[in-house]
Amino acid sequence: MDQDQPKRKQLIKVRSVWAENLESEFELIQQSIDKFPFAALDTEFPGVIHRPKTNPFLLSPIERYSLLKSNVDSLKLIQLGLTLSDSDSDSGSLLVWEFNFKDFDPSIDLHAPDSIQLLKSHGIDFEKNKSRGIDTRRFAELFMASGLVCNDSSVTWATFHSAYDFAYLIKILTFRRLPKSLCEFLNLVRIYFGDKVFDMKHMIRYCDSLYGGLDRVAETLRVKRVVGNCHQAGSDSLLTWQAFARLREVFFAKDGGERYKGVLYGLEVY
């Protein structure tokens, strides 16, 4: 890792999506997906309100899923970030979106206060989300028709510690609580997102010198955040994609890390 990431000629813009431009932005996604089949995902949500009674590292995948289900069933999504690339490396063109949802109201909905304060400090405006934000049901309808999901596994998904990301999306796309069992949940992830799902947090277990959260891993890989702030879903999805591309270049040059696809960190079932 003696080289920094290459300088990019493209000026990257995070496209902020609200109720008033939701339809037009999904039209762009639908028009682009065939040429941009590589995607990265990130979500922002109100923290966790159900915590384990024992050391979380001692929990089994089934116990971790039960805890995840309790939290996701009780809480509402705040933001979703999506980055699309036309190349499996970091040299391609990129499109970045940040979807802002109206469902969550910190004055009445369950949340972890420290998480909400953190999101506020990084620029999330909850009053603006309430007044101009997206209804998750309409988002789900457009997401399903976009070509991103249920698309014969044509999209490659890059994520970081993504169990909660996929859980919130599955909840929104199915209009119901998460399934009771871990196996049912993982089956839905495969049905909707295919088998080309990569979770960097799982992959870095097999990489010397890589550990910690997204920002630490990106810094170690010498990948710089080029737009936005941490804990903003659009910016985090972009950093996830660029760090993932760099990770595969440095540590998985032979096979792109194919042997680690389909495994979500914390819910490892092989």
XYZ file of C-alpha atoms in Angstrom:
270
model
C 0.000 0.000 0.000
C 2.727 2.423 -0.971
C 0.579 4.301 -3.479
C -2.174 6.800 -2.824
C -5.467 6.502 -4.681
C -5.225 8.016 -8.178
C -6.464 11.552 -8.655
C -9.926 11.610 -10.203
C -10.811 13.879 -13.111
C -14.561 13.592 -12.527
C -16.121 16.118 -10.177
C -18.286 14.035 -7.867
C -21.598 15.399 -6.638
C -23.909 13.822 -4.096
C -27.431 14.091 -5.488
C -29.784 14.946 -2.594
C -33.151 13.259 -3.066
C -36.388 14.541 -1.520
C -40.072 13.936 -2.229
C -40.114 16.553 -4.998
C -37.331 14.999 -7.101
C -37.696 11.326 -6.164
C -39.339 10.280 -9.437
C -36.817 12.047 -11.677
C -33.833 10.662 -9.764
C -35.157 7.117 -10.071
C -35.603 7.699 -13.781
C -31.875 8.474 -13.909
C -31.071 5.323 -11.929
C -33.216 3.224 -14.240
C -31.514 4.716 -17.298
C -28.040 4.179 -15.812
C -28.159 0.756 -14.186
C -27.171 -1.254 -17.278
C -24.008 0.831 -17.697
C -23.381 1.212 -13.950
C -23.710 -2.343 -12.553
C -21.528 -1.810 -9.468
C -23.205 -0.389 -6.381
C -22.324 0.608 -2.828
C -24.833 1.072 -0.051
C -25.013 2.855 3.305
C -27.822 3.790 5.689
C -28.327 6.106 8.636
C -30.821 5.094 11.311
C -31.656 6.090 14.912
C -29.026 3.921 16.599
C -29.959 0.825 18.599
C -32.346 0.640 21.544
C -32.099 -3.090 22.276
C -28.694 -4.250 23.468
C -27.327 -7.657 24.443
C -27.122 -8.616 28.104
C -23.746 -10.265 27.516
C -20.618 -9.429 25.518
C -21.825 -9.026 21.897
C -18.745 -10.886 20.633
C -19.990 -13.979 22.462
C -23.335 -14.020 20.650
C -24.033 -16.563 17.932
C -25.170 -15.374 14.481
C -28.732 -16.411 15.363
C -28.614 -14.381 18.587
C -27.181 -11.393 16.710
C -29.963 -11.589 14.162
C -32.594 -11.707 16.909
C -31.124 -8.513 18.350
C -30.954 -6.870 14.912
C -34.582 -7.815 14.233
C -35.720 -6.299 17.535
C -34.029 -3.009 16.673
C -35.022 -2.747 13.011
C -38.630 -3.749 13.717
C -38.818 -0.939 16.312
C -37.036 1.863 14.446
C -37.284 3.853 11.198
C -34.786 4.609 8.452
C -33.448 8.181 8.193
C -31.159 8.204 5.135
C -29.940 5.852 2.433
C -26.822 6.417 0.355
C -26.272 4.795 -3.029
C -23.207 4.964 -5.269
C -23.143 3.463 -8.760
C -19.989 2.849 -10.781
C -19.475 1.804 -14.398
C -16.220 0.031 -13.503
C -15.168 -2.563 -10.944
C -12.134 -0.383 -10.169
C -11.957 3.167 -8.814
C -11.144 4.554 -12.249
C -14.692 4.615 -13.582
C -17.474 7.180 -13.606
C -19.598 7.478 -10.477
C -23.127 8.522 -9.598
C -23.998 9.190 -5.949
C -27.402 9.668 -4.304
C -28.564 10.474 -0.789
C -32.225 9.665 -0.083
C -33.804 11.545 2.827
C -36.848 9.941 4.464
C -39.701 11.635 6.315
C -40.957 8.696 8.384
C -38.736 9.257 11.412
C -39.712 11.994 13.888
C -37.308 12.290 16.842
C -40.022 13.937 18.942
C -42.249 10.852 18.917
C -40.333 7.873 17.485
C -38.048 5.525 19.384
C -34.328 6.279 19.057
C -30.981 6.332 20.822
C -30.468 9.989 21.845
C -26.690 9.894 21.366
C -27.126 8.626 17.803
C -29.554 11.420 16.926
C -27.218 14.015 18.390
C -24.347 12.565 16.344
C -26.378 12.744 13.132
C -27.411 16.326 13.879
C -23.781 17.290 14.452
C -22.909 15.872 11.020
C -25.533 17.904 9.207
C -28.768 15.923 9.162
C -31.737 18.296 9.428
C -34.654 16.355 10.909
C -37.137 19.197 10.434
C -36.275 19.335 6.746
C -36.640 15.564 6.513
C -40.137 15.798 8.023
C -41.289 18.544 5.683
C -39.596 17.517 2.413
C -38.582 13.922 2.967
C -39.503 10.770 1.055
C -42.274 8.366 1.986
C -40.666 4.935 2.301
C -43.559 3.161 0.578
C -43.178 5.231 -2.582
C -39.407 4.783 -2.372
C -39.894 1.003 -2.196
C -42.120 0.978 -5.278
C -39.570 2.914 -7.321
C -36.611 0.955 -5.938
C -38.274 -2.315 -6.963
C -38.827 -1.020 -10.505
C -35.355 0.531 -10.880
C -33.388 -2.530 -11.970
C -31.279 -2.458 -8.800
C -32.917 -5.512 -7.235
C -34.357 -8.832 -8.407
C -32.260 -8.294 -11.516
C -30.802 -11.783 -12.079
C -27.817 -10.907 -9.883
C -26.444 -8.410 -12.402
C -25.521 -5.806 -9.753
C -22.424 -6.201 -7.577
C -22.984 -4.705 -4.098
C -20.165 -3.307 -1.931
C -20.994 -2.659 1.725
C -19.362 -2.177 5.113
C -20.808 -3.882 8.207
C -24.058 -4.116 6.298
C -26.437 -6.353 8.238
C -28.461 -3.351 9.420
C -28.311 -1.730 5.954
C -29.905 -4.758 4.319
C -32.296 -5.290 7.218
C -33.800 -1.807 6.845
C -34.086 -2.244 3.089
C -35.741 -5.649 3.402
C -38.190 -4.181 5.922
C -39.045 -1.312 3.547
C -39.224 -3.415 0.376
C -41.477 -6.070 1.920
C -43.684 -3.623 3.897
C -43.447 -5.849 6.953
C -41.372 -6.800 9.966
C -38.236 -8.824 9.379
C -38.626 -12.605 9.140
C -38.345 -14.609 12.323
C -35.330 -16.678 11.340
C -31.842 -15.739 10.166
C -32.057 -18.193 7.264
C -35.270 -16.572 6.002
C -33.644 -13.137 6.206
C -30.513 -14.193 4.324
C -32.687 -15.838 1.692
C -34.532 -12.542 1.164
C -31.206 -10.708 0.835
C -30.215 -13.165 -1.910
C -33.592 -12.875 -3.654
C -33.537 -9.078 -3.709
C -29.796 -8.340 -4.032
C -28.371 -11.461 -5.644
C -25.278 -13.392 -4.665
C -22.689 -10.728 -5.522
C -22.844 -8.983 -2.141
C -19.532 -8.078 -0.501
C -19.211 -6.896 3.097
C -15.807 -5.271 3.608
C -16.002 -5.688 7.384
C -16.001 -9.444 6.799
C -13.330 -9.305 4.098
C -10.795 -7.346 6.169
C -10.609 -10.226 8.630
C -8.332 -11.812 6.056
C -6.182 -8.717 5.434
C -3.128 -7.910 7.514
C -3.127 -4.370 8.985
C -6.817 -3.691 8.287
C -9.240 -3.286 11.180
C -11.791 -0.890 12.663
C -14.534 1.171 11.042
C -14.936 2.468 7.511
C -12.924 5.661 7.993
C -9.982 3.832 9.585
C -9.940 1.175 6.864
C -10.138 3.809 4.120
C -7.323 5.791 5.706
C -5.122 2.689 5.914
C -5.858 2.004 2.245
C -4.989 5.672 1.505
C -8.457 6.418 0.206
C -9.643 9.943 0.954
C -13.208 11.102 1.462
C -13.709 13.412 -1.514
C -17.144 14.836 -0.721
C -19.397 15.220 2.311
C -18.941 14.089 5.903
C -18.998 10.821 7.780
C -22.450 9.782 8.994
C -23.966 11.191 5.836
C -25.255 8.240 3.854
C -24.341 9.484 0.376
C -20.768 10.332 1.307
C -20.364 7.068 3.222
C -21.636 5.016 0.277
C -19.074 6.717 -1.975
C -16.251 6.084 0.478
C -17.413 2.477 0.780
C -17.172 1.989 -2.978
C -13.756 3.630 -3.313
C -12.345 1.723 -0.326
C -13.791 -1.538 -1.655
C -12.228 -1.001 -5.079
C -8.878 -0.257 -3.427
C -9.216 -3.271 -1.099
C -9.695 -5.629 -4.018
C -6.792 -4.062 -5.899
C -4.374 -4.407 -2.972
C -5.454 -7.611 -1.229
C -7.579 -9.565 -3.689
C -5.991 -8.891 -7.075
C -6.302 -12.522 -8.204
C -10.016 -13.160 -7.691
C -11.504 -9.887 -6.414
C -12.397 -11.531 -3.116
C -15.018 -13.745 -4.749
C -14.690 -16.401 -2.036
C -15.977 -13.912 0.565
C -19.122 -12.786 -1.255
C -22.543 -13.434 0.196
C -21.429 -13.200 3.834
C -22.678 -10.366 6.059
C -20.408 -9.440 8.962
C -21.843 -10.645 12.261
C -24.308 -12.983 10.580
C -21.785 -15.426 9.142
C -23.584 -18.504 7.876
C -21.640 -20.403 5.221
